[in-house]
Amino acid sequence: MELTDRKKKVLRSIVDLYIRTAEPVGSKAIAELPDMNYSSATIRNEMADLTTMGYLEQPHTSAGRVPSAAGYRLYVDELMADYRLSMDETKSINLAIEEKMQRVDRMMEKVAKLVSQATDLPAISVASRHAAATVQRFDLILAGQGSVILVLMLSTDEVVNKLIKLPIAADETDLKLLSAVLNASMTGLTAEEFTPELLDRVMRAAGNGNMLVPVILDFVTQTLRRQGGTNMAIAGQSRILGLPEYRDVDKAQRLMESIDEEALSNLPAVMMNEKGTKVLVGPENVAQELKDTSVVMTKFDIGDGMQGMIGVVGPTRMDYAKVTARLSYFAESLSKMFAKSEQPQLPEAKEE
């Protein structure tokens, strides 16, 4: 039995209605749809054929039909219409993402303070993504005269958008071609892979929309670098003043100035392929500023594609066994807390 265009149209309408109502769909409901120009009798015959072919099922208590697994499969593969996010939806998603990232930032600050208090040493806490973000899909939506909305679906399941003023007159056909070129050439790439050669190739293929390509590429690169960024918090730098090694004011000041985000920015990369706790003693440290100190670090899971790291900076004579044990316990507890709740509640850190 042939799966005709009419059968596909009936099946698509049944799936759409069933998704909205969760009730078995009858021929009368299909016939009343604005774009359905077939009689109820014709639709009933098509529904009977679709049932025989295995795309529909009939619940025993109802005269209506519901999609089968095969029906849903065909719908997903061939029949469903593209869904474009509304401005309200994209705004709501972006606000939720921003709120969550702000929570992670605040959480890292609190973690750093707690670790510093538990070890009596300067402490750092870091949240970073397991892997670099990429764009999974590009959408371009004409938004009135002279502007277009660029929507990016990222590999992190996040959605970002940008309103772009058109430097040229472009219509739906131009935007469809540009979208096709972007999705064929620029998906699945990290920020570092957006090269001048790629820009030139995409512009040559983009037709009338080629003037938009540099603006889009710049926004995508900034977005991916921001998504792949690292949230870092540092606490307890003043604790080194109580250590005998740093009674020399000049020496203590130099170390305190070195315990900043720039000097510590390479530590997450050091932990990338490490398991358990990592100890860097004196000259083993990547940053020149830390060559006279030791750093102890360990990782924990945050979820949502993110990883956490906590560590302390101190003299090379630090009690490594005690510090390692405390950091490991912190990391294990944090992993459990993030796994249990989207908003883990840590005890308040005491004021210094």
Tab-separated table of C-alpha atoms in Angstrom:
chain	number	residue	atom	x	y	z
A	1	MET	CA	0.000	0.000	0.000
A	2	GLU	CA	1.456	3.359	-1.033
A	3	LEU	CA	2.038	6.100	1.506
A	4	THR	CA	0.598	8.963	-0.547
A	5	ASP	CA	0.922	12.688	0.143
A	6	ARG	CA	-2.705	12.668	1.333
A	7	LYS	CA	-1.988	9.906	3.844
A	8	LYS	CA	1.051	11.840	5.074
A	9	LYS	CA	-1.028	14.995	5.485
A	10	VAL	CA	-3.666	13.117	7.482
A	11	LEU	CA	-1.007	11.448	9.640
A	12	ARG	CA	0.740	14.765	10.322
A	13	SER	CA	-2.567	16.350	11.365
A	14	ILE	CA	-3.377	13.439	13.678
A	15	VAL	CA	0.031	13.632	15.376
A	16	ASP	CA	-0.218	17.431	15.750
A	17	LEU	CA	-3.713	17.180	17.285
A	18	TYR	CA	-2.782	14.296	19.565
A	19	ILE	CA	0.298	16.174	20.807
A	20	ARG	CA	-1.913	19.161	21.712
A	21	THR	CA	-4.909	17.311	23.212
A	22	ALA	CA	-3.667	13.882	24.382
A	23	GLU	CA	-7.039	12.544	23.151
A	24	PRO	CA	-7.650	10.010	20.329
A	25	VAL	CA	-8.298	11.878	17.075
A	26	GLY	CA	-11.381	11.239	14.942
A	27	SER	CA	-12.029	11.958	11.251
A	28	LYS	CA	-14.403	14.814	12.084
A	29	ALA	CA	-11.707	16.732	13.973
A	30	ILE	CA	-9.315	16.303	11.042
A	31	ALA	CA	-11.928	17.414	8.492
A	32	GLU	CA	-12.542	20.632	10.454
A	33	LEU	CA	-8.924	21.762	10.151
A	34	PRO	CA	-8.530	24.881	7.940
A	35	ASP	CA	-6.016	23.295	5.565
A	36	MET	CA	-7.854	19.962	5.204
A	37	ASN	CA	-9.975	19.910	2.023
A	38	TYR	CA	-11.073	16.266	2.214
A	39	SER	CA	-14.406	14.862	3.382
A	40	SER	CA	-14.794	12.935	6.626
A	41	ALA	CA	-15.419	9.743	4.628
A	42	THR	CA	-12.164	10.154	2.689
A	43	ILE	CA	-10.256	10.884	5.891
A	44	ARG	CA	-11.775	7.794	7.572
A	45	ASN	CA	-10.566	5.635	4.689
A	46	GLU	CA	-7.078	7.106	4.920
A	47	MET	CA	-7.044	6.570	8.692
A	48	ALA	CA	-8.054	2.948	8.199
A	49	ASP	CA	-5.203	2.471	5.702
A	50	LEU	CA	-2.722	4.164	8.048
A	51	THR	CA	-3.855	1.819	10.828
A	52	THR	CA	-3.350	-1.205	8.562
A	53	MET	CA	0.098	0.096	7.629
A	54	GLY	CA	1.032	0.381	11.309
A	55	TYR	CA	1.261	4.173	11.567
A	56	LEU	CA	-1.895	4.549	13.719
A	57	GLU	CA	-3.478	2.610	16.543
A	58	GLN	CA	-7.081	2.493	17.743
A	59	PRO	CA	-7.687	2.393	21.498
A	60	HIS	CA	-10.411	-0.133	22.377
A	61	THR	CA	-12.599	2.453	24.092
A	62	SER	CA	-12.541	5.071	21.347
A	63	ALA	CA	-13.413	5.498	17.701
A	64	GLY	CA	-10.449	7.848	17.303
A	65	ARG	CA	-6.865	6.985	16.454
A	66	VAL	CA	-3.508	7.669	18.106
A	67	PRO	CA	-0.058	7.562	16.508
A	68	SER	CA	1.992	4.396	16.850
A	69	ALA	CA	5.756	4.364	17.394
A	70	ALA	CA	6.168	3.994	13.625
A	71	GLY	CA	3.847	6.954	13.113
A	72	TYR	CA	5.896	9.138	15.419
A	73	ARG	CA	9.091	7.996	13.687
A	74	LEU	CA	7.759	9.025	10.262
A	75	TYR	CA	6.492	12.306	11.710
A	76	VAL	CA	9.888	13.158	13.176
A	77	ASP	CA	11.821	12.079	10.078
A	78	GLU	CA	9.644	13.646	7.379
A	79	LEU	CA	6.450	15.378	8.424
A	80	MET	CA	6.871	17.770	11.317
A	81	ALA	CA	7.203	21.439	10.498
A	82	ASP	CA	10.248	23.402	11.645
A	83	TYR	CA	9.590	25.112	14.948
A	84	ARG	CA	10.864	28.654	15.244
A	85	LEU	CA	11.370	29.980	18.730
A	86	SER	CA	9.486	33.173	19.455
A	87	MET	CA	11.287	36.188	20.859
A	88	ASP	CA	9.612	35.547	24.227
A	89	GLU	CA	10.865	31.951	24.239
A	90	THR	CA	14.443	32.869	23.398
A	91	LYS	CA	14.368	35.655	26.000
A	92	SER	CA	13.028	33.270	28.644
A	93	ILE	CA	15.688	30.644	27.866
A	94	ASN	CA	18.489	33.197	27.918
A	95	LEU	CA	17.301	34.618	31.244
A	96	ALA	CA	17.228	31.114	32.748
A	97	ILE	CA	20.759	30.431	31.487
A	98	GLU	CA	22.032	33.749	32.815
A	99	GLU	CA	20.417	33.111	36.204
A	100	LYS	CA	21.974	29.658	36.456
A	101	MET	CA	25.434	30.968	35.536
A	102	GLN	CA	25.070	33.692	38.162
A	103	ARG	CA	24.219	30.982	40.712
A	104	VAL	CA	27.345	29.059	39.698
A	105	ASP	CA	29.429	32.238	40.085
A	106	ARG	CA	28.044	32.846	43.578
A	107	MET	CA	28.543	29.189	44.463
A	108	MET	CA	32.206	29.291	43.424
A	109	GLU	CA	32.784	32.313	45.670
A	110	LYS	CA	31.222	30.517	48.621
A	111	VAL	CA	33.181	27.312	47.949
A	112	ALA	CA	36.489	29.206	47.812
A	113	LYS	CA	35.781	30.827	51.198
A	114	LEU	CA	34.857	27.495	52.797
A	115	VAL	CA	37.942	25.719	51.433
A	116	SER	CA	40.169	28.562	52.644
A	117	GLN	CA	38.657	28.358	56.117
A	118	ALA	CA	39.031	24.564	56.239
A	119	THR	CA	42.708	24.603	55.206
A	120	ASP	CA	43.793	27.994	56.568
A	121	LEU	CA	45.353	28.716	53.150
A	122	PRO	CA	44.488	30.847	50.130
A	123	ALA	CA	41.970	28.892	48.048
A	124	ILE	CA	40.597	28.884	44.533
A	125	SER	CA	37.436	27.383	43.060
A	126	VAL	CA	36.725	27.044	39.362
A	127	ALA	CA	33.752	26.076	37.201
A	128	SER	CA	34.429	25.271	33.555
A	129	ARG	CA	32.882	23.250	30.738
A	130	HIS	CA	34.026	19.702	29.961
A	131	ALA	CA	34.321	20.497	26.253
A	132	ALA	CA	34.326	23.510	23.986
A	133	ALA	CA	30.892	24.691	22.877
A	134	THR	CA	29.892	24.592	19.212
A	135	VAL	CA	26.898	25.785	17.190
A	136	GLN	CA	24.520	22.950	16.335
A	137	ARG	CA	22.075	25.008	14.272
A	138	PHE	CA	21.687	28.462	12.735
A	139	ASP	CA	18.327	30.165	12.150
A	140	LEU	CA	17.736	33.539	10.519
A	141	ILE	CA	14.355	35.212	11.035
A	142	LEU	CA	13.327	38.333	9.114
A	143	ALA	CA	12.215	40.828	11.772
A	144	GLY	CA	10.649	43.650	9.826
A	145	GLN	CA	12.174	46.192	7.538
A	146	GLY	CA	15.956	46.274	7.647
A	147	SER	CA	16.705	43.744	10.415
A	148	VAL	CA	17.076	40.012	11.010
A	149	ILE	CA	17.235	37.852	14.144
A	150	LEU	CA	20.118	35.382	14.295
A	151	VAL	CA	19.328	32.378	16.549
A	152	LEU	CA	22.057	29.942	17.589
A	153	MET	CA	21.354	26.531	19.109
A	154	LEU	CA	24.525	25.497	20.949
A	155	SER	CA	25.915	22.076	21.804
A	156	THR	CA	25.358	22.988	25.465
A	157	ASP	CA	21.564	22.999	24.804
A	158	GLU	CA	21.559	26.763	25.199
A	159	VAL	CA	19.968	29.240	22.785
A	160	VAL	CA	21.309	32.722	22.092
A	161	ASN	CA	20.122	35.343	19.638
A	162	LYS	CA	21.115	38.691	18.193
A	163	LEU	CA	19.199	41.365	16.299
A	164	ILE	CA	21.229	42.403	13.242
A	165	LYS	CA	20.589	45.496	11.143
A	166	LEU	CA	20.745	44.546	7.493
A	167	PRO	CA	23.379	46.451	5.507
A	168	ILE	CA	21.593	45.389	2.300
A	169	ALA	CA	18.085	44.556	1.164
A	170	ALA	CA	17.532	40.843	1.797
A	171	ASP	CA	14.408	38.731	1.496
A	172	GLU	CA	13.331	35.305	2.810
A	173	THR	CA	14.998	33.542	-0.121
A	174	ASP	CA	18.336	35.202	0.645
A	175	LEU	CA	18.062	34.276	4.324
A	176	LYS	CA	17.162	30.657	3.527
A	177	LEU	CA	20.243	30.348	1.325
A	178	LEU	CA	22.444	31.947	3.972
A	179	SER	CA	20.992	29.654	6.687
A	180	ALA	CA	21.683	26.603	4.521
A	181	VAL	CA	25.275	27.714	3.927
A	182	LEU	CA	25.844	28.421	7.635
A	183	ASN	CA	24.398	25.073	8.706
A	184	ALA	CA	26.461	23.239	6.093
A	185	SER	CA	29.758	25.014	6.832
A	186	MET	CA	29.837	26.390	10.373
A	187	THR	CA	28.152	23.866	12.684
A	188	GLY	CA	30.180	21.663	15.017
A	189	LEU	CA	33.181	24.027	15.001
A	190	THR	CA	34.923	25.533	18.014
A	191	ALA	CA	35.773	29.244	18.150
A	192	GLU	CA	39.371	28.481	17.144
A	193	GLU	CA	38.212	26.801	13.926
A	194	PHE	CA	36.544	29.948	12.517
A	195	THR	CA	39.409	30.942	10.237
A	196	PRO	CA	39.729	33.661	7.574
A	197	GLU	CA	39.647	30.888	4.968
A	198	LEU	CA	36.282	29.692	6.306
A	199	LEU	CA	34.936	33.261	6.266
A	200	ASP	CA	36.000	33.670	2.634
A	201	ARG	CA	34.450	30.339	1.611
A	202	VAL	CA	31.140	31.069	3.337
A	203	MET	CA	30.920	34.585	1.878
A	204	ARG	CA	31.439	33.254	-1.651
A	205	ALA	CA	28.591	30.758	-1.177
A	206	ALA	CA	26.163	33.072	0.647
A	207	GLY	CA	24.754	34.984	-2.360
A	208	ASN	CA	23.055	38.283	-1.523
A	209	GLY	CA	23.431	37.623	2.192
A	210	ASN	CA	27.223	37.581	2.113
A	211	MET	CA	27.505	40.998	3.795
A	212	LEU	CA	25.957	39.485	6.925
A	213	VAL	CA	28.593	36.771	7.246
A	214	PRO	CA	31.330	38.829	9.024
A	215	VAL	CA	28.799	40.103	11.587
A	216	ILE	CA	27.493	36.573	12.184
A	217	LEU	CA	30.991	35.097	12.442
A	218	ASP	CA	32.040	37.752	14.971
A	219	PHE	CA	28.961	37.125	17.143
A	220	VAL	CA	29.385	33.335	16.968
A	221	THR	CA	33.065	33.541	17.931
A	222	GLN	CA	32.330	35.798	20.911
A	223	THR	CA	29.463	33.564	22.026
A	224	LEU	CA	31.494	30.349	21.868
A	225	ARG	CA	34.411	31.859	23.738
A	226	ARG	CA	32.063	33.143	26.415
A	227	GLN	CA	30.350	29.735	26.693
A	228	GLY	CA	33.673	27.986	26.983
A	229	GLY	CA	34.880	30.420	29.621
A	230	THR	CA	35.875	29.663	33.175
A	231	ASN	CA	34.319	31.038	36.355
A	232	MET	CA	36.991	31.438	39.037
A	233	ALA	CA	36.863	32.658	42.630
A	234	ILE	CA	39.782	33.284	44.993
A	235	ALA	CA	39.571	33.670	48.760
A	236	GLY	CA	41.802	33.910	51.809
A	237	GLN	CA	44.900	35.518	50.274
A	238	SER	CA	45.589	37.301	53.577
A	239	ARG	CA	46.031	33.949	55.379
A	240	ILE	CA	49.610	33.705	54.108
A	241	LEU	CA	50.535	36.605	56.407
A	242	GLY	CA	50.322	34.248	59.369
A	243	LEU	CA	52.843	31.771	57.943
A	244	PRO	CA	56.529	31.951	59.006
A	245	GLU	CA	57.724	31.821	55.368
A	246	TYR	CA	56.029	35.124	54.637
A	247	ARG	CA	56.940	37.230	57.649
A	248	ASP	CA	59.090	39.169	55.238
A	249	VAL	CA	56.607	41.831	54.102
A	250	ASP	CA	58.049	42.154	50.600
A	251	LYS	CA	57.954	38.393	50.028
A	252	ALA	CA	54.404	38.167	51.334
A	253	GLN	CA	53.271	41.057	49.153
A	254	ARG	CA	54.793	39.486	46.024
A	255	LEU	CA	52.979	36.213	46.685
A	256	MET	CA	49.675	37.912	47.454
A	257	GLU	CA	49.908	39.843	44.198
A	258	SER	CA	50.618	36.609	42.306
A	259	ILE	CA	47.530	34.841	43.601
A	260	ASP	CA	45.224	36.290	40.966
A	261	GLU	CA	43.138	34.965	38.093
A	262	GLU	CA	45.862	35.535	35.495
A	263	ALA	CA	48.472	33.542	37.398
A	264	LEU	CA	46.009	30.758	38.237
A	265	SER	CA	44.232	30.611	34.869
A	266	ASN	CA	46.265	27.628	33.619
A	267	LEU	CA	45.472	25.399	36.591
A	268	PRO	CA	42.152	24.045	35.188
A	269	ALA	CA	44.016	22.905	32.048
A	270	VAL	CA	46.559	21.101	34.244
A	271	MET	CA	43.664	19.132	35.774
A	272	MET	CA	41.966	18.345	32.437
A	273	ASN	CA	43.087	14.704	32.191
A	274	GLU	CA	43.853	14.144	35.857
A	275	LYS	CA	41.977	11.879	38.245
A	276	GLY	CA	41.972	12.391	41.967
A	277	THR	CA	44.151	15.067	43.525
A	278	LYS	CA	47.061	16.817	41.822
A	279	VAL	CA	49.980	18.347	43.746
A	280	LEU	CA	52.341	20.834	42.081
A	281	VAL	CA	55.449	21.426	44.183
A	282	GLY	CA	57.443	24.613	43.695
A	283	PRO	CA	59.065	24.650	40.227
A	284	GLU	CA	56.441	22.226	38.889
A	285	ASN	CA	53.979	25.112	38.763
A	286	VAL	CA	53.207	26.489	35.326
A	287	ALA	CA	53.047	30.139	36.416
A	288	GLN	CA	56.401	31.740	37.230
A	289	GLU	CA	54.772	33.610	40.118
A	290	LEU	CA	54.049	30.313	41.898
A	291	LYS	CA	57.529	28.732	41.608
A	292	ASP	CA	58.209	29.161	45.334
A	293	THR	CA	54.865	27.703	46.447
A	294	SER	CA	52.888	24.483	46.191
A	295	VAL	CA	49.416	24.050	44.744
A	296	VAL	CA	47.050	21.210	45.604
A	297	MET	CA	43.963	20.704	43.395
A	298	THR	CA	41.111	18.267	42.892
A	299	LYS	CA	38.002	18.108	40.670
A	300	PHE	CA	34.271	17.652	41.236
A	301	ASP	CA	31.209	17.371	38.986
A	302	ILE	CA	28.729	20.233	38.673
A	303	GLY	CA	26.471	18.720	35.983
A	304	ASP	CA	25.062	20.279	32.805
A	305	GLY	CA	28.371	19.719	31.035
A	306	MET	CA	30.331	21.604	33.701
A	307	GLN	CA	33.175	20.573	35.937
A	308	GLY	CA	34.419	22.128	39.158
A	309	MET	CA	37.886	22.371	40.640
A	310	ILE	CA	39.064	23.440	44.078
A	311	GLY	CA	42.605	24.048	45.228
A	312	VAL	CA	44.873	25.801	47.681
A	313	VAL	CA	48.132	27.716	47.377
A	314	GLY	CA	50.676	27.611	50.166
A	315	PRO	CA	54.269	27.045	51.236
A	316	THR	CA	56.108	23.949	50.013
A	317	ARG	CA	56.190	22.699	53.629
A	318	MET	CA	52.366	22.528	53.829
A	319	ASP	CA	50.785	19.436	55.421
A	320	TYR	CA	50.020	17.673	52.122
A	321	ALA	CA	48.255	14.697	53.722
A	322	LYS	CA	45.837	16.875	55.672
A	323	VAL	CA	45.215	19.312	52.805
A	324	THR	CA	44.683	16.483	50.291
A	325	ALA	CA	42.232	14.701	52.574
A	326	ARG	CA	40.203	17.858	53.187
A	327	LEU	CA	40.076	18.819	49.511
A	328	SER	CA	39.045	15.287	48.529
A	329	TYR	CA	36.232	15.331	51.064
A	330	PHE	CA	35.084	18.752	49.831
A	331	ALA	CA	35.109	17.543	46.219
A	332	GLU	CA	33.160	14.386	46.988
A	333	SER	CA	30.565	16.297	48.998
A	334	LEU	CA	30.178	18.985	46.321
A	335	SER	CA	29.659	16.371	43.592
A	336	LYS	CA	26.891	14.775	45.652
A	337	MET	CA	25.246	18.115	46.383
A	338	PHE	CA	25.218	19.228	42.746
A	339	ALA	CA	23.867	15.817	41.723
A	340	LYS	CA	20.965	16.090	44.190
A	341	SER	CA	19.886	19.639	43.502
A	342	GLU	CA	19.989	22.359	40.877
A	343	GLN	CA	20.606	24.829	43.712
A	344	PRO	CA	22.795	23.140	46.351
A	345	GLN	CA	22.807	24.905	49.684
A	346	LEU	CA	26.215	25.320	51.288
A	347	PRO	CA	26.709	26.583	54.831
A	348	GLU	CA	27.558	30.240	54.999
A	349	ALA	CA	31.273	31.013	55.107
A	350	LYS	CA	32.320	33.007	58.139
A	351	GLU	CA	33.468	36.563	57.555
A	352	GLU	CA	37.251	36.954	57.537
